Tab-separated table of N, CA and C in Angstrom:
chain	number	residue	atom	x	y	z
A	1	MET	N	7.669	-11.182	-12.245
A	1	MET	CA	7.892	-12.616	-12.286
A	1	MET	C	9.446	-12.711	-12.525
A	2	LEU	N	10.095	-13.550	-11.616
A	2	LEU	CA	11.589	-13.776	-11.764
A	2	LEU	C	11.846	-15.186	-12.115
A	3	LEU	N	12.492	-15.433	-13.256
A	3	LEU	CA	12.816	-16.784	-13.809
A	3	LEU	C	14.237	-16.998	-13.501
A	4	ASN	N	14.530	-18.381	-12.971
A	4	ASN	CA	15.976	-18.633	-12.955
A	4	ASN	C	16.373	-19.367	-14.220
A	5	ALA	N	17.569	-19.830	-14.364
A	5	ALA	CA	18.174	-20.492	-15.552
A	5	ALA	C	17.341	-21.743	-16.019
A	6	GLU	N	16.723	-22.393	-14.998
A	6	GLU	CA	15.999	-23.636	-15.329
A	6	GLU	C	14.438	-23.232	-15.698
A	7	GLY	N	14.113	-22.065	-15.755
A	7	GLY	CA	12.818	-21.657	-16.107
A	7	GLY	C	11.804	-21.720	-15.015
A	8	LYS	N	12.236	-21.846	-13.770
A	8	LYS	CA	11.367	-21.764	-12.610
A	8	LYS	C	11.212	-20.453	-12.122
A	9	VAL	N	10.117	-20.105	-11.327
A	9	VAL	CA	9.706	-18.769	-10.878
A	9	VAL	C	9.915	-18.639	-9.393
A	10	PHE	N	10.526	-17.461	-9.052
A	10	PHE	CA	10.666	-17.169	-7.529
A	10	PHE	C	9.387	-16.969	-6.960
A	11	VAL	N	9.075	-17.686	-5.687
A	11	VAL	CA	7.942	-17.380	-4.944
A	11	VAL	C	8.361	-17.369	-3.560
A	12	GLY	N	7.598	-16.516	-2.712
A	12	GLY	CA	7.967	-16.372	-1.266
A	12	GLY	C	6.691	-16.696	-0.535
A	13	GLN	N	6.899	-17.168	0.746
A	13	GLN	CA	5.853	-17.462	1.646
A	13	GLN	C	5.805	-16.272	2.632
A	14	ARG	N	4.575	-15.525	2.614
A	14	ARG	CA	4.524	-14.274	3.298
A	14	ARG	C	4.556	-14.468	4.793
A	15	LEU	N	5.224	-13.630	5.469
A	15	LEU	CA	5.381	-13.525	7.037
A	15	LEU	C	3.941	-13.294	7.583
A	16	ASP	N	3.127	-12.454	6.995
A	16	ASP	CA	1.992	-11.994	7.596
A	16	ASP	C	0.721	-12.816	7.289
A	17	ASN	N	0.809	-14.003	6.814
A	17	ASN	CA	-0.185	-14.875	6.436
A	17	ASN	C	-0.115	-16.182	7.052
A	18	ALA	N	-1.029	-16.687	7.731
A	18	ALA	CA	-0.865	-18.034	8.282
A	18	ALA	C	-1.167	-19.164	7.258
A	19	LEU	N	-1.714	-18.762	6.224
A	19	LEU	CA	-2.014	-19.786	5.165
A	19	LEU	C	-0.665	-20.301	4.445
A	20	GLU	N	-0.764	-21.404	3.846
A	20	GLU	CA	0.432	-22.007	3.199
A	20	GLU	C	0.426	-21.480	1.755
A	21	ALA	N	0.308	-20.225	1.711
A	21	ALA	CA	0.231	-19.484	0.435
A	21	ALA	C	1.578	-18.941	-0.022
A	22	TRP	N	1.874	-19.097	-1.361
A	22	TRP	CA	3.114	-18.565	-1.873
A	22	TRP	C	2.811	-17.417	-2.846
A	23	GLN	N	3.660	-16.482	-3.112
A	23	GLN	CA	3.350	-15.432	-3.993
A	23	GLN	C	4.661	-14.925	-4.626
A	24	MET	N	4.602	-14.314	-5.911
A	24	MET	CA	5.665	-13.601	-6.462
A	24	MET	C	5.757	-12.303	-5.856
A	25	PRO	N	6.991	-11.737	-5.768
A	25	PRO	CA	7.190	-10.403	-5.296
A	25	PRO	C	6.351	-9.313	-6.002
A	26	GLN	N	5.914	-8.315	-5.370
A	26	GLN	CA	5.141	-7.330	-5.945
A	26	GLN	C	5.251	-6.110	-4.995
A	27	GLY	N	4.723	-4.981	-5.475
A	27	GLY	CA	4.718	-3.842	-4.522
A	27	GLY	C	4.355	-2.582	-5.289
A	28	GLY	N	4.198	-1.481	-4.497
A	28	GLY	CA	3.725	-0.200	-5.122
A	28	GLY	C	4.849	0.672	-5.492
A	29	LEU	N	4.438	1.701	-6.192
A	29	LEU	CA	5.381	2.647	-6.801
A	29	LEU	C	5.632	3.835	-5.811
A	30	ASP	N	6.843	4.323	-5.666
A	30	ASP	CA	7.171	5.490	-4.978
A	30	ASP	C	6.842	6.700	-5.932
A	31	PRO	N	6.589	7.949	-5.295
A	31	PRO	CA	6.245	9.029	-6.189
A	31	PRO	C	7.358	9.367	-7.226
A	32	GLY	N	7.024	9.570	-8.454
A	32	GLY	CA	7.902	9.855	-9.593
A	32	GLY	C	8.747	8.708	-10.067
A	33	GLU	N	8.425	7.510	-9.594
A	33	GLU	CA	9.071	6.304	-10.085
A	33	GLU	C	8.419	5.698	-11.172
A	34	SER	N	9.127	5.120	-12.107
A	34	SER	CA	8.531	4.456	-13.288
A	34	SER	C	8.115	3.076	-12.785
A	35	ALA	N	7.320	2.382	-13.532
A	35	ALA	CA	6.860	0.985	-13.343
A	35	ALA	C	8.080	0.080	-13.232
A	36	GLU	N	9.047	0.267	-14.261
A	36	GLU	CA	10.242	-0.533	-14.256
A	36	GLU	C	11.100	-0.293	-12.959
A	37	GLU	N	11.318	0.994	-12.674
A	37	GLU	CA	12.114	1.223	-11.498
A	37	GLU	C	11.534	0.709	-10.227
A	38	GLY	N	10.131	0.732	-10.164
A	38	GLY	CA	9.451	0.210	-8.932
A	38	GLY	C	9.603	-1.181	-8.803
A	39	ALA	N	9.415	-1.891	-9.980
A	39	ALA	CA	9.535	-3.452	-10.008
A	39	ALA	C	10.990	-3.866	-9.452
A	40	LEU	N	11.985	-3.262	-10.048
A	40	LEU	CA	13.291	-3.584	-9.651
A	40	LEU	C	13.587	-3.266	-8.136
A	41	ARG	N	13.167	-2.175	-7.729
A	41	ARG	CA	13.370	-1.834	-6.232
A	41	ARG	C	12.560	-2.721	-5.345
A	42	GLU	N	11.315	-3.058	-5.616
A	42	GLU	CA	10.470	-3.936	-4.906
A	42	GLU	C	11.208	-5.392	-4.806
A	43	LEU	N	11.671	-5.739	-6.027
A	43	LEU	CA	12.316	-7.061	-6.104
A	43	LEU	C	13.464	-7.080	-5.126
A	44	GLU	N	14.238	-6.128	-5.185
A	44	GLU	CA	15.477	-5.988	-4.270
A	44	GLU	C	15.035	-5.915	-2.815
A	45	GLU	N	14.094	-5.029	-2.447
A	45	GLU	CA	13.577	-5.006	-1.111
A	45	GLU	C	13.107	-6.275	-0.499
A	46	GLU	N	12.411	-7.054	-1.335
A	46	GLU	CA	11.803	-8.241	-0.804
A	46	GLU	C	12.654	-9.442	-0.839
A	47	THR	N	13.611	-9.548	-1.780
A	47	THR	CA	14.370	-10.688	-1.986
A	47	THR	C	15.800	-10.494	-1.710
A	48	GLY	N	16.262	-9.278	-1.584
A	48	GLY	CA	17.737	-9.010	-1.374
A	48	GLY	C	18.552	-9.171	-2.616
A	49	ILE	N	17.886	-9.505	-3.796
A	49	ILE	CA	18.602	-9.614	-5.040
A	49	ILE	C	19.005	-8.259	-5.628
A	50	ALA	N	20.266	-8.152	-5.892
A	50	ALA	CA	20.761	-6.763	-6.325
A	50	ALA	C	20.290	-6.664	-7.828
A	51	ARG	N	19.943	-5.311	-8.106
A	51	ARG	CA	19.439	-5.084	-9.460
A	51	ARG	C	20.307	-5.485	-10.612
A	52	ASP	N	21.698	-5.584	-10.460
A	52	ASP	CA	22.501	-5.893	-11.510
A	52	ASP	C	22.505	-7.401	-11.743
A	53	LEU	N	21.713	-8.236	-10.878
A	53	LEU	CA	21.580	-9.586	-11.151
A	53	LEU	C	20.144	-9.901	-11.806
A	54	VAL	N	19.495	-8.885	-12.298
A	54	VAL	CA	18.143	-9.019	-12.861
A	54	VAL	C	18.141	-8.365	-14.229
A	55	ALA	N	17.709	-9.039	-15.228
A	55	ALA	CA	17.441	-8.482	-16.502
A	55	ALA	C	16.005	-8.598	-16.873
A	56	ILE	N	15.411	-7.456	-17.279
A	56	ILE	CA	13.924	-7.370	-17.650
A	56	ILE	C	13.888	-8.049	-19.110
A	57	ILE	N	12.981	-9.073	-19.212
A	57	ILE	CA	12.761	-9.642	-20.533
A	57	ILE	C	11.643	-9.045	-21.251
A	58	ALA	N	10.584	-8.878	-20.509
A	58	ALA	CA	9.306	-8.416	-21.147
A	58	ALA	C	8.401	-7.675	-20.153
A	59	CYS	N	7.465	-6.825	-20.584
A	59	CYS	CA	6.549	-6.226	-19.705
A	59	CYS	C	5.173	-6.637	-20.270
A	60	ALA	N	4.221	-6.943	-19.377
A	60	ALA	CA	2.934	-7.394	-19.841
A	60	ALA	C	2.250	-6.329	-20.775
A	61	SER	N	1.513	-6.844	-21.740
A	61	SER	CA	0.847	-5.921	-22.688
A	61	SER	C	-0.197	-5.065	-22.203
A	62	ARG	N	-0.670	-5.324	-20.896
A	62	ARG	CA	-1.753	-4.524	-20.302
A	62	ARG	C	-1.570	-4.643	-18.790
A	63	GLN	N	-2.226	-3.788	-18.061
A	63	GLN	CA	-2.257	-3.841	-16.652
A	63	GLN	C	-3.268	-4.973	-16.233
A	64	LEU	N	-2.968	-5.550	-15.239
A	64	LEU	CA	-3.787	-6.739	-14.718
A	64	LEU	C	-4.244	-6.362	-13.329
A	65	ASP	N	-5.475	-6.875	-13.013
A	65	ASP	CA	-5.918	-6.477	-11.694
A	65	ASP	C	-6.726	-7.557	-10.972
A	66	TYR	N	-6.979	-7.450	-9.677
A	66	TYR	CA	-7.770	-8.391	-8.891
A	66	TYR	C	-8.581	-7.636	-7.909
A	67	ASP	N	-9.641	-8.124	-7.388
A	67	ASP	CA	-10.396	-7.630	-6.441
A	67	ASP	C	-10.279	-8.462	-5.154
A	68	LEU	N	-10.276	-7.805	-3.947
A	68	LEU	CA	-10.211	-8.516	-2.675
A	68	LEU	C	-11.571	-9.195	-2.529
A	69	PRO	N	-11.587	-10.263	-1.815
A	69	PRO	CA	-12.833	-10.838	-1.396
A	69	PRO	C	-13.578	-9.834	-0.507
A	70	GLU	N	-14.930	-9.833	-0.471
A	70	GLU	CA	-15.810	-8.833	0.291
A	70	GLU	C	-15.458	-8.872	1.648
A	71	ASP	N	-14.998	-9.946	2.306
A	71	ASP	CA	-14.698	-10.023	3.812
A	71	ASP	C	-13.364	-9.239	4.020
A	72	LEU	N	-12.632	-9.146	3.047
A	72	LEU	CA	-11.296	-8.372	3.264
A	72	LEU	C	-11.347	-6.851	2.834
A	73	GLN	N	-12.354	-6.459	2.027
A	73	GLN	CA	-12.502	-5.140	1.542
A	73	GLN	C	-12.794	-4.215	2.787
A	74	GLY	N	-12.143	-3.142	2.959
A	74	GLY	CA	-12.345	-2.327	4.027
A	74	GLY	C	-11.278	-2.633	5.344
A	75	LYS	N	-10.768	-3.826	5.287
A	75	LYS	CA	-9.803	-4.196	6.337
A	75	LYS	C	-8.332	-4.013	5.963
A	76	LEU	N	-7.997	-4.318	4.663
A	76	LEU	CA	-6.667	-4.236	4.235
A	76	LEU	C	-6.396	-2.826	3.615
A	77	TRP	N	-5.186	-2.351	3.717
A	77	TRP	CA	-4.780	-1.052	3.072
A	77	TRP	C	-5.511	0.100	3.690
A	78	GLY	N	-5.912	0.045	4.977
A	78	GLY	CA	-6.635	1.144	5.480
A	78	GLY	C	-7.977	1.302	5.023
A	79	GLY	N	-8.542	0.402	4.310
A	79	GLY	CA	-9.936	0.401	3.764
A	79	GLY	C	-10.013	1.301	2.522
A	80	LYS	N	-8.912	1.732	2.002
A	80	LYS	CA	-8.913	2.794	0.840
A	80	LYS	C	-9.215	2.082	-0.481
A	81	TYR	N	-8.851	0.784	-0.541
A	81	TYR	CA	-8.823	0.114	-1.870
A	81	TYR	C	-9.568	-1.273	-1.786
A	82	ARG	N	-10.185	-1.719	-2.855
A	82	ARG	CA	-10.911	-2.945	-2.925
A	82	ARG	C	-10.134	-4.043	-3.701
A	83	GLY	N	-8.879	-3.615	-4.312
A	83	GLY	CA	-8.179	-4.542	-5.046
A	83	GLY	C	-6.871	-3.776	-5.494
A	84	GLN	N	-6.256	-4.336	-6.539
A	84	GLN	CA	-5.082	-3.719	-7.037
A	84	GLN	C	-5.071	-3.824	-8.574
A	85	ARG	N	-4.442	-2.889	-9.277
A	85	ARG	CA	-4.128	-2.866	-10.691
A	85	ARG	C	-2.684	-2.955	-10.802
A	86	GLN	N	-2.088	-3.898	-11.446
A	86	GLN	CA	-0.667	-4.154	-11.412
A	86	GLN	C	-0.018	-4.042	-12.825
A	87	THR	N	1.100	-3.672	-13.000
A	87	THR	CA	1.999	-3.774	-14.199
A	87	THR	C	2.984	-4.846	-13.861
A	88	TRP	N	2.962	-5.809	-14.729
A	88	TRP	CA	3.928	-7.153	-14.473
A	88	TRP	C	5.090	-7.085	-15.472
A	89	PHE	N	6.225	-7.380	-14.834
A	89	PHE	CA	7.357	-7.609	-15.686
A	89	PHE	C	7.950	-9.023	-15.651
A	90	LEU	N	8.567	-9.581	-16.601
A	90	LEU	CA	9.137	-10.877	-16.627
A	90	LEU	C	10.643	-10.637	-16.606
A	91	CYS	N	11.382	-11.229	-15.578
A	91	CYS	CA	12.754	-10.835	-15.451
A	91	CYS	C	13.463	-12.216	-15.356
A	92	ARG	N	14.682	-12.087	-15.791
A	92	ARG	CA	15.657	-13.238	-15.752
A	92	ARG	C	16.664	-13.014	-14.530
A	93	PHE	N	16.712	-14.082	-13.701
A	93	PHE	CA	17.728	-13.990	-12.600
A	93	PHE	C	19.065	-14.388	-13.039
A	94	LEU	N	19.982	-13.564	-12.923
A	94	LEU	CA	21.468	-13.748	-13.462
A	94	LEU	C	22.352	-14.298	-12.350
A	95	GLY	N	21.856	-14.445	-11.232
A	95	GLY	CA	22.776	-14.724	-10.038
A	95	GLY	C	22.588	-16.210	-9.633
A	96	SER	N	22.918	-16.596	-8.392
A	96	SER	CA	22.772	-17.843	-7.922
A	96	SER	C	21.855	-17.829	-6.631
A	97	ASP	N	21.473	-18.999	-6.154
A	97	ASP	CA	20.640	-18.982	-4.980
A	97	ASP	C	21.272	-18.172	-3.759
A	98	ALA	N	22.700	-18.202	-3.784
A	98	ALA	CA	23.314	-17.566	-2.673
A	98	ALA	C	23.128	-16.061	-2.693
A	99	ASP	N	22.624	-15.555	-3.878
A	99	ASP	CA	22.370	-14.089	-3.941
A	99	ASP	C	21.023	-13.669	-3.434
A	100	VAL	N	20.238	-14.629	-2.981
A	100	VAL	CA	18.802	-14.325	-2.464
A	100	VAL	C	18.958	-14.191	-0.979
A	101	HIS	N	18.429	-13.201	-0.425
A	101	HIS	CA	18.513	-12.854	1.028
A	101	HIS	C	17.151	-12.300	1.440
A	102	ILE	N	16.214	-13.124	1.777
A	102	ILE	CA	14.881	-12.733	2.205
A	102	ILE	C	14.854	-12.049	3.661
A	103	ASP	N	16.072	-12.141	4.340
A	103	ASP	CA	16.131	-11.490	5.750
A	103	ASP	C	16.531	-10.155	5.475
A	104	THR	N	15.702	-9.317	4.896
A	104	THR	CA	15.912	-7.935	4.470
A	104	THR	C	15.642	-6.949	5.779
A	105	ALA	N	15.836	-5.672	5.543
A	105	ALA	CA	15.587	-4.684	6.598
A	105	ALA	C	14.131	-4.740	7.058
A	106	GLU	N	13.165	-4.978	6.117
A	106	GLU	CA	11.679	-5.228	6.423
A	106	GLU	C	11.314	-6.493	5.727
A	107	PRO	N	11.514	-7.603	6.346
A	107	PRO	CA	11.164	-8.838	5.620
A	107	PRO	C	9.741	-9.112	5.408
A	108	GLU	N	9.389	-9.675	4.239
A	108	GLU	CA	8.050	-9.876	3.873
A	108	GLU	C	7.820	-11.433	3.726
A	109	PHE	N	8.838	-12.205	3.563
A	109	PHE	CA	8.764	-13.692	3.338
A	109	PHE	C	9.449	-14.391	4.435
A	110	ARG	N	8.892	-15.587	4.817
A	110	ARG	CA	9.534	-16.505	5.839
A	110	ARG	C	10.257	-17.501	5.118
A	111	ALA	N	9.971	-17.886	3.881
A	111	ALA	CA	10.666	-18.905	3.054
A	111	ALA	C	10.553	-18.485	1.646
A	112	TRP	N	11.324	-19.103	0.877
A	112	TRP	CA	11.304	-18.911	-0.609
A	112	TRP	C	11.693	-20.242	-1.366
A	113	LYS	N	11.230	-20.244	-2.678
A	113	LYS	CA	11.708	-21.430	-3.386
A	113	LYS	C	11.476	-21.055	-4.963
A	114	TRP	N	11.892	-21.900	-5.764
A	114	TRP	CA	11.725	-21.912	-7.260
A	114	TRP	C	10.582	-22.829	-7.626
A	115	ALA	N	9.584	-22.407	-8.242
A	115	ALA	CA	8.478	-23.214	-8.671
A	115	ALA	C	8.207	-23.226	-10.176
A	116	GLU	N	7.635	-24.288	-10.567
A	116	GLU	CA	7.249	-24.424	-12.021
A	116	GLU	C	6.153	-23.377	-12.331
A	117	PRO	N	6.321	-22.786	-13.406
A	117	PRO	CA	5.227	-21.762	-13.849
A	117	PRO	C	3.840	-22.365	-13.720
A	118	ASN	N	3.551	-23.425	-14.201
A	118	ASN	CA	2.148	-23.927	-14.202
A	118	ASN	C	1.661	-24.218	-12.815
A	119	GLU	N	2.541	-24.299	-11.875
A	119	GLU	CA	2.030	-24.517	-10.435
A	119	GLU	C	1.592	-23.285	-9.691
A	120	LEU	N	1.935	-22.177	-10.295
A	120	LEU	CA	1.658	-20.859	-9.565
A	120	LEU	C	0.270	-20.640	-9.121
A	121	PRO	N	-0.796	-20.803	-9.996
A	121	PRO	CA	-2.116	-20.471	-9.573
A	121	PRO	C	-2.567	-21.324	-8.344
A	122	ALA	N	-2.181	-22.439	-8.207
A	122	ALA	CA	-2.601	-23.252	-7.101
A	122	ALA	C	-1.845	-22.912	-5.785
A	123	MET	N	-0.759	-22.178	-5.914
A	123	MET	CA	0.073	-21.817	-4.745
A	123	MET	C	-0.294	-20.546	-4.062
A	124	ILE	N	-1.069	-19.668	-4.759
A	124	ILE	CA	-1.481	-18.296	-4.362
A	124	ILE	C	-2.801	-18.358	-3.632
A	125	VAL	N	-3.137	-17.393	-2.875
A	125	VAL	CA	-4.399	-17.272	-2.180
A	125	VAL	C	-5.479	-17.338	-3.300
A	126	PRO	N	-6.694	-17.965	-3.029
A	126	PRO	CA	-7.726	-18.078	-3.985
A	126	PRO	C	-7.996	-16.834	-4.870
A	127	PHE	N	-8.125	-15.660	-4.092
A	127	PHE	CA	-8.662	-14.523	-4.864
A	127	PHE	C	-7.552	-13.891	-5.938
A	128	LYS	N	-6.379	-14.464	-5.911
A	128	LYS	CA	-5.409	-14.027	-6.840
A	128	LYS	C	-5.144	-15.122	-7.994
A	129	GLN	N	-5.805	-16.150	-7.887
A	129	GLN	CA	-5.505	-17.292	-8.770
A	129	GLN	C	-5.755	-16.843	-10.287
A	130	GLU	N	-6.814	-16.200	-10.570
A	130	GLU	CA	-7.185	-15.757	-11.879
A	130	GLU	C	-6.069	-14.701	-12.407
A	131	LEU	N	-5.573	-13.921	-11.498
A	131	LEU	CA	-4.511	-12.881	-11.809
A	131	LEU	C	-3.280	-13.623	-12.235
A	132	TYR	N	-2.881	-14.734	-11.504
A	132	TYR	CA	-1.785	-15.504	-11.841
A	132	TYR	C	-1.903	-16.210	-13.110
A	133	ARG	N	-3.116	-16.670	-13.437
A	133	ARG	CA	-3.300	-17.221	-14.762
A	133	ARG	C	-3.106	-16.268	-15.894
A	134	ALA	N	-3.575	-14.962	-15.538
A	134	ALA	CA	-3.459	-13.985	-16.593
A	134	ALA	C	-1.854	-13.661	-16.763
A	135	VAL	N	-1.175	-13.567	-15.678
A	135	VAL	CA	0.284	-13.318	-15.858
A	135	VAL	C	0.923	-14.314	-16.602
A	136	LEU	N	0.591	-15.692	-16.279
A	136	LEU	CA	1.195	-16.691	-17.117
A	136	LEU	C	0.801	-16.593	-18.545
A	137	ALA	N	-0.294	-16.255	-18.961
A	137	ALA	CA	-0.746	-16.130	-20.333
A	137	ALA	C	0.067	-14.970	-20.925
A	138	GLU	N	0.225	-13.865	-20.260
A	138	GLU	CA	1.005	-12.809	-20.814
A	138	GLU	C	2.437	-13.261	-21.223
A	139	PHE	N	3.097	-14.013	-20.466
A	139	PHE	CA	4.521	-14.330	-20.590
A	139	PHE	C	4.794	-15.758	-21.029
A	140	TRP	N	3.779	-16.521	-21.393
A	140	TRP	CA	3.909	-17.993	-21.733
A	140	TRP	C	5.002	-18.192	-22.744
A	141	GLU	N	5.014	-17.417	-23.767
A	141	GLU	CA	6.083	-17.707	-24.785
A	141	GLU	C	7.511	-17.569	-24.279
A	142	HIS	N	7.697	-16.816	-23.181
A	142	HIS	CA	9.093	-16.654	-22.655
A	142	HIS	C	9.420	-17.585	-21.501
A	143	LEU	N	8.431	-18.383	-21.119
A	143	LEU	CA	8.708	-19.270	-19.928
A	143	LEU	C	9.388	-20.567	-20.331
A	144	GLN	N	10.619	-20.370	-20.864
A	144	GLN	CA	11.464	-21.480	-21.203
A	144	GLN	C	12.757	-21.351	-20.545
A	145	PRO	N	13.578	-22.422	-20.219
A	145	PRO	CA	14.834	-22.231	-19.633
A	145	PRO	C	15.773	-21.519	-20.574
A	146	ALA	N	16.745	-20.883	-19.912
A	146	ALA	CA	17.828	-20.103	-20.607
A	146	ALA	C	18.598	-21.052	-21.399
A	147	PRO	N	19.065	-20.647	-22.613
A	147	PRO	CA	19.919	-21.589	-23.393
A	147	PRO	C	21.263	-21.942	-22.700
């Protein structure tokens, strides 16, 4: 979860989804990579935001997970997985909007914006709404604008 100075959260609209759904950046770990290293790498790969423009504020106290709906199980990720278990980090964006470049080497988003934290569950695909509520609960005390 990436916060700007106004306390809003970065969300991107995926290229591979026809729905008007927005999501926070996420991704998997490379072999030998820590969760923190993976989070910063994925954030840079998906948003073009350099790592030196991001400060980690907190890590969720537990891993959070979600299951795919039955109609998607077996179709996504080569049918190997029925959902995901994720480690979430809350990060502060230290740059400006000009530092965001979603036109990366392998773009994942067609658009991006800053959203109010409490709007996030309604913006994501329905099967991830409970996950986003759990992420918000984990970081709620930190979801304030920077001084």
